[in-house]
Amino acid sequence: MSGDKKGTRKPAGSKGKINRDTARTGLSSGLIITILIAGLYSVFLVDTRLDTSLLTLMLSAFLVAAFLVFVFTVRSGNHRLKQQFSSLLYVFVGLSLLTLLWELLAYLKIVDVTTMSPAIWIATVGLVNGIASIIIIAAIAALEKLKAKDLYLTAGDAKVIPFAAVAFGLCAILGAGSTYYLFGGAALGMDKLAPIALAVLVFAALASVAEELWFRGLMLSKIIPILGESRGNIYQALVFGVFEAVMFYTLTGELSFMPAMFIIGAMTGYYWGRATLRSKSLISPMVLHAGFYLLILLPIMTGLAA
């Protein structure tokens, strides 16, 4: 009897161990795959934005094609998380399409920083990225049959919105004050400063909406089922840091800003991700994001124009 009991316990214990090992392996494989996806996107994004040649345009097209092939391969497989991985890959397809569009416009000289004033350039970047992002995100949402709440497009915890509005106001005041008194705004004159300020405001409004939809709306909601909330939030923050560094290089042409902007972007992206998860809404992160752009971008662009 005693031997029979021991004999029945061993398979149960062994099965429990196998299940735990499988869970660990599944988590590890999911983490590795998602890191490889983000790494591929980040390398191509940085490389293509540093040049506007035909080769970079072809690389951008290749990246879109590669992610589409990945989607097809994943959906054709039998991985237990194939739906989650294909949804995440659609996000990277969309981001790669955004890069491809920008590279095409730059290659054809439709958008050219050398022929535009700083104010026109900032507004152009904001309009192109903002409008294209909203169109691509809407297409992904339709393809995936996503509802507004799936992208955290709800009122959520409305109690935090006033705090975000106050933070936005403080950022705007600090950004305007430092621009005028510390970064050459007074010397530049209101006739040149006003267009830059208006362009930054347009960019901040469009970019904050588009980028929050990309990273705290789409990416965060798609990575959480694979990695969980904590790791998923870190993941989207790091990818956003790369995107933000490249965006500031696009706006300013200064390579030296990229390491600092990656760190700042990753840190703010992590915070905005936590805010999104807590409030179940993108409203506060969008407001905070716009305030961040006014605080950082207005002095920088004014200083470069002075």
XYZ file of C-alpha atoms in Angstrom:
306
model
C 0.000 0.000 0.000
C 2.742 2.329 0.954
C 4.609 1.535 -2.252
C 1.466 2.119 -4.284
C 1.003 5.571 -2.771
C 4.554 6.538 -3.497
C 4.142 5.268 -7.015
C 1.125 7.479 -7.570
C 2.751 10.568 -6.122
C 5.842 10.515 -8.309
C 4.064 11.006 -11.626
C 2.019 13.861 -10.135
C 5.139 15.584 -8.854
C 6.927 14.935 -12.088
C 4.008 16.386 -14.053
C 3.996 19.488 -11.870
C 7.679 19.969 -12.492
C 7.208 19.591 -16.256
C 4.421 22.175 -16.216
C 6.565 24.637 -14.293
C 9.510 24.085 -16.644
C 7.249 24.522 -19.657
C 5.917 27.787 -18.228
C 9.460 29.025 -17.701
C 10.462 27.975 -21.205
C 7.381 29.637 -22.681
C 8.122 32.873 -20.881
C 11.765 32.783 -21.919
C 10.961 32.058 -25.556
C 8.350 34.813 -25.568
C 10.811 37.278 -24.114
C 13.553 36.301 -26.564
C 11.258 36.536 -29.588
C 9.865 39.919 -28.591
C 13.359 41.278 -27.922
C 14.502 40.113 -31.359
C 11.487 41.787 -32.986
C 12.148 45.071 -31.171
C 15.872 44.861 -31.887
C 15.297 44.356 -35.613
C 12.956 47.324 -35.759
C 15.270 49.558 -33.708
C 18.390 48.791 -35.776
C 16.603 49.467 -39.053
C 14.900 52.601 -37.690
C 18.164 54.187 -36.552
C 20.049 53.155 -39.692
C 17.441 54.389 -42.169
C 16.834 57.730 -40.442
C 20.539 58.604 -40.576
C 20.471 58.677 -44.386
C 18.032 59.425 -47.220
C 19.568 57.396 -50.037
C 17.898 54.823 -52.270
C 19.525 52.089 -50.181
C 17.829 53.266 -46.980
C 14.509 53.446 -48.825
C 15.019 49.850 -49.926
C 15.946 48.826 -46.385
C 12.743 50.409 -45.080
C 10.720 48.506 -47.678
C 12.563 45.312 -46.744
C 11.683 45.795 -43.071
C 7.975 46.131 -43.876
C 8.142 43.011 -46.055
C 10.066 41.099 -43.366
C 7.496 41.852 -40.678
C 4.656 40.859 -43.034
C 6.424 37.541 -43.667
C 6.783 37.091 -39.905
C 3.047 37.689 -39.476
C 2.220 35.090 -42.124
C 4.665 32.589 -40.616
C 3.332 33.042 -37.092
C -0.317 32.818 -38.130
C 0.448 29.647 -40.097
C 2.170 28.001 -37.137
C 0.821 26.307 -34.037
C 2.465 28.358 -31.283
C 0.137 28.723 -28.327
C 0.567 32.519 -28.445
C 0.388 32.902 -32.218
C -2.542 35.325 -32.041
C -0.724 37.534 -29.528
C 2.527 37.489 -31.504
C 0.795 38.262 -34.797
C -1.015 41.195 -33.140
C 2.304 42.528 -31.832
C 3.884 42.092 -35.254
C 1.097 44.151 -36.824
C 2.190 47.026 -34.587
C 5.738 46.771 -35.925
C 4.419 46.505 -39.489
C 2.604 49.783 -38.902
C 5.625 51.512 -37.370
C 7.768 50.267 -40.267
C 5.236 51.622 -42.761
C 5.540 54.982 -41.032
C 9.319 54.870 -41.487
C 8.958 53.797 -45.119
C 6.598 56.691 -45.834
C 9.004 59.182 -44.308
C 11.978 57.749 -46.215
C 10.005 57.920 -49.474
C 9.059 61.564 -48.911
C 12.648 62.415 -47.985
C 14.114 60.559 -50.977
C 11.741 62.335 -53.368
C 12.633 65.672 -51.690
C 8.986 66.294 -50.848
C 10.128 66.998 -47.307
C 13.595 68.511 -47.085
C 15.011 70.158 -43.969
C 17.538 72.119 -46.047
C 14.790 74.049 -47.828
C 12.523 74.729 -44.835
C 12.659 77.109 -41.913
C 12.794 75.512 -38.432
C 9.136 76.349 -37.804
C 7.929 74.868 -41.104
C 10.106 71.791 -40.578
C 8.721 71.076 -37.088
C 5.138 71.522 -38.246
C 5.739 69.328 -41.311
C 7.218 66.493 -39.242
C 4.281 66.711 -36.853
C 1.665 66.736 -39.607
C 3.214 63.908 -41.642
C 3.844 61.610 -38.677
C 0.594 62.504 -36.938
C -1.775 62.079 -39.873
C 0.005 58.984 -41.230
C 0.067 57.400 -37.765
C -3.649 57.905 -37.199
C -4.464 56.383 -40.615
C -2.210 53.353 -40.071
C -3.413 52.813 -36.495
C -7.034 53.003 -37.653
C -6.266 50.370 -40.311
C -4.655 48.069 -37.727
C -7.598 48.573 -35.369
C -10.032 47.660 -38.156
C -7.964 44.624 -39.157
C -7.753 43.405 -35.566
C -11.357 44.438 -34.814
C -10.223 46.485 -31.841
C -12.579 48.580 -29.781
C -11.752 51.955 -28.268
C -11.307 50.434 -24.814
C -8.741 47.980 -26.225
C -6.526 50.998 -26.963
C -7.336 52.689 -23.641
C -9.368 55.318 -25.504
C -11.743 55.817 -22.604
C -12.235 58.451 -19.918
C -10.815 56.025 -17.376
C -10.133 57.523 -13.982
C -11.236 61.101 -14.656
C -9.848 62.275 -11.302
C -6.264 62.246 -12.631
C -7.000 64.439 -15.673
C -6.894 67.757 -13.737
C -3.464 66.830 -12.342
C -2.243 66.110 -15.866
C -3.643 69.470 -17.013
C -1.790 71.271 -14.215
C 1.431 69.458 -15.148
C 0.913 70.488 -18.779
C 0.499 74.122 -17.735
C 3.672 74.022 -15.640
C 5.626 72.471 -18.503
C 4.365 75.139 -20.889
C 5.316 77.944 -18.485
C 8.757 76.495 -17.771
C 9.366 75.804 -21.444
C 8.367 79.323 -22.489
C 10.329 80.956 -19.668
C 13.532 79.020 -20.297
C 13.170 79.617 -24.032
C 12.884 83.361 -23.643
C 15.445 83.964 -20.910
C 17.998 81.129 -21.234
C 17.981 79.858 -24.818
C 18.116 83.053 -26.857
C 14.404 83.691 -27.264
C 14.703 87.330 -26.244
C 17.545 87.935 -28.709
C 15.718 86.092 -31.473
C 12.729 88.425 -31.341
C 9.038 87.675 -31.241
C 8.718 87.777 -35.024
C 10.947 84.665 -35.275
C 10.080 83.130 -31.915
C 6.300 83.089 -32.411
C 6.327 80.829 -35.522
C 8.646 78.359 -33.762
C 6.414 78.322 -30.671
C 3.299 77.762 -32.809
C 5.007 74.981 -34.778
C 6.142 73.249 -31.572
C 2.593 73.491 -30.211
C 1.207 71.877 -33.390
C 3.860 69.168 -33.256
C 3.256 68.527 -29.537
C -0.492 68.128 -30.045
C -0.194 65.732 -32.993
C 2.836 63.760 -31.821
C 1.509 63.211 -28.308
C -1.730 61.694 -29.638
C -0.023 59.561 -32.301
C 2.817 58.289 -30.106
C 0.567 57.448 -27.173
C -1.671 55.477 -29.527
C 1.347 53.630 -30.929
C 3.136 52.768 -27.717
C 0.752 52.957 -24.744
C -2.306 52.068 -26.829
C -1.323 49.456 -29.396
C 2.056 48.145 -28.280
C 1.385 47.987 -24.546
C -1.958 46.243 -25.016
C -0.379 43.681 -27.360
C 2.764 42.942 -25.355
C 1.053 42.455 -21.976
C -0.549 39.096 -22.936
C 2.946 37.842 -23.868
C 5.193 39.299 -21.152
C 2.806 40.519 -18.467
C 2.242 44.079 -17.250
C 5.632 44.781 -15.650
C 7.880 43.428 -18.394
C 5.476 44.585 -21.076
C 5.641 48.147 -19.802
C 9.451 48.066 -19.747
C 9.432 46.648 -23.280
C 7.258 49.371 -24.793
C 9.231 52.035 -22.903
C 12.549 50.882 -24.379
C 11.158 50.738 -27.924
C 9.641 54.169 -27.389
C 13.027 55.447 -26.188
C 14.581 54.448 -29.520
C 11.696 56.035 -31.435
C 11.967 59.251 -29.410
C 15.741 59.486 -29.921
C 15.304 59.107 -33.677
C 12.453 61.636 -33.681
C 14.612 64.268 -31.985
C 17.400 63.591 -34.463
C 14.881 64.084 -37.294
C 13.780 67.397 -35.794
C 17.169 68.798 -34.803
C 19.750 66.984 -36.936
C 21.887 66.638 -33.787
C 23.312 63.150 -33.243
C 24.591 64.189 -29.817
C 21.000 64.403 -28.527
C 20.184 60.763 -29.295
C 21.684 58.968 -26.230
C 20.120 61.441 -23.789
C 16.771 61.357 -25.587
C 16.764 57.555 -25.549
C 17.172 57.576 -21.767
C 14.618 60.353 -21.263
C 12.198 58.720 -23.705
C 12.483 55.311 -22.035
C 11.962 56.797 -18.567
C 8.975 58.922 -19.545
C 7.560 56.071 -21.638
C 7.703 53.790 -18.604
C 5.966 56.384 -16.431
C 3.271 57.064 -19.041
C 2.768 53.311 -19.379
C 2.150 52.998 -15.650
C -0.207 55.966 -15.792
C -2.120 54.308 -18.636
C -2.449 51.010 -16.794
C -3.564 52.681 -13.580
C -6.095 55.060 -15.119
C -7.128 52.700 -17.963
C -6.972 55.717 -20.256
C -4.593 57.504 -22.635
C -5.942 60.967 -21.869
C -3.556 61.848 -19.039
C -0.470 60.403 -20.817
C -1.371 62.364 -23.953
C -1.628 65.606 -21.967
C 1.633 64.904 -20.114
C 3.348 63.940 -23.369
C 2.335 67.209 -25.023
C 3.620 69.146 -22.011
C 6.923 67.272 -22.193
C 7.394 68.332 -25.822
C 6.747 71.969 -24.955
C 9.198 71.793 -22.075
C 12.012 70.114 -24.034
C 11.518 70.947 -27.695
C 10.699 74.649 -27.504
C 14.020 75.667 -25.854
C 16.043 73.295 -28.052
C 14.568 74.497 -31.352
C 14.853 78.117 -30.278
C 18.477 77.631 -29.277
C 19.291 76.038 -32.639
C 17.563 78.876 -34.516
C 19.184 81.653 -32.463
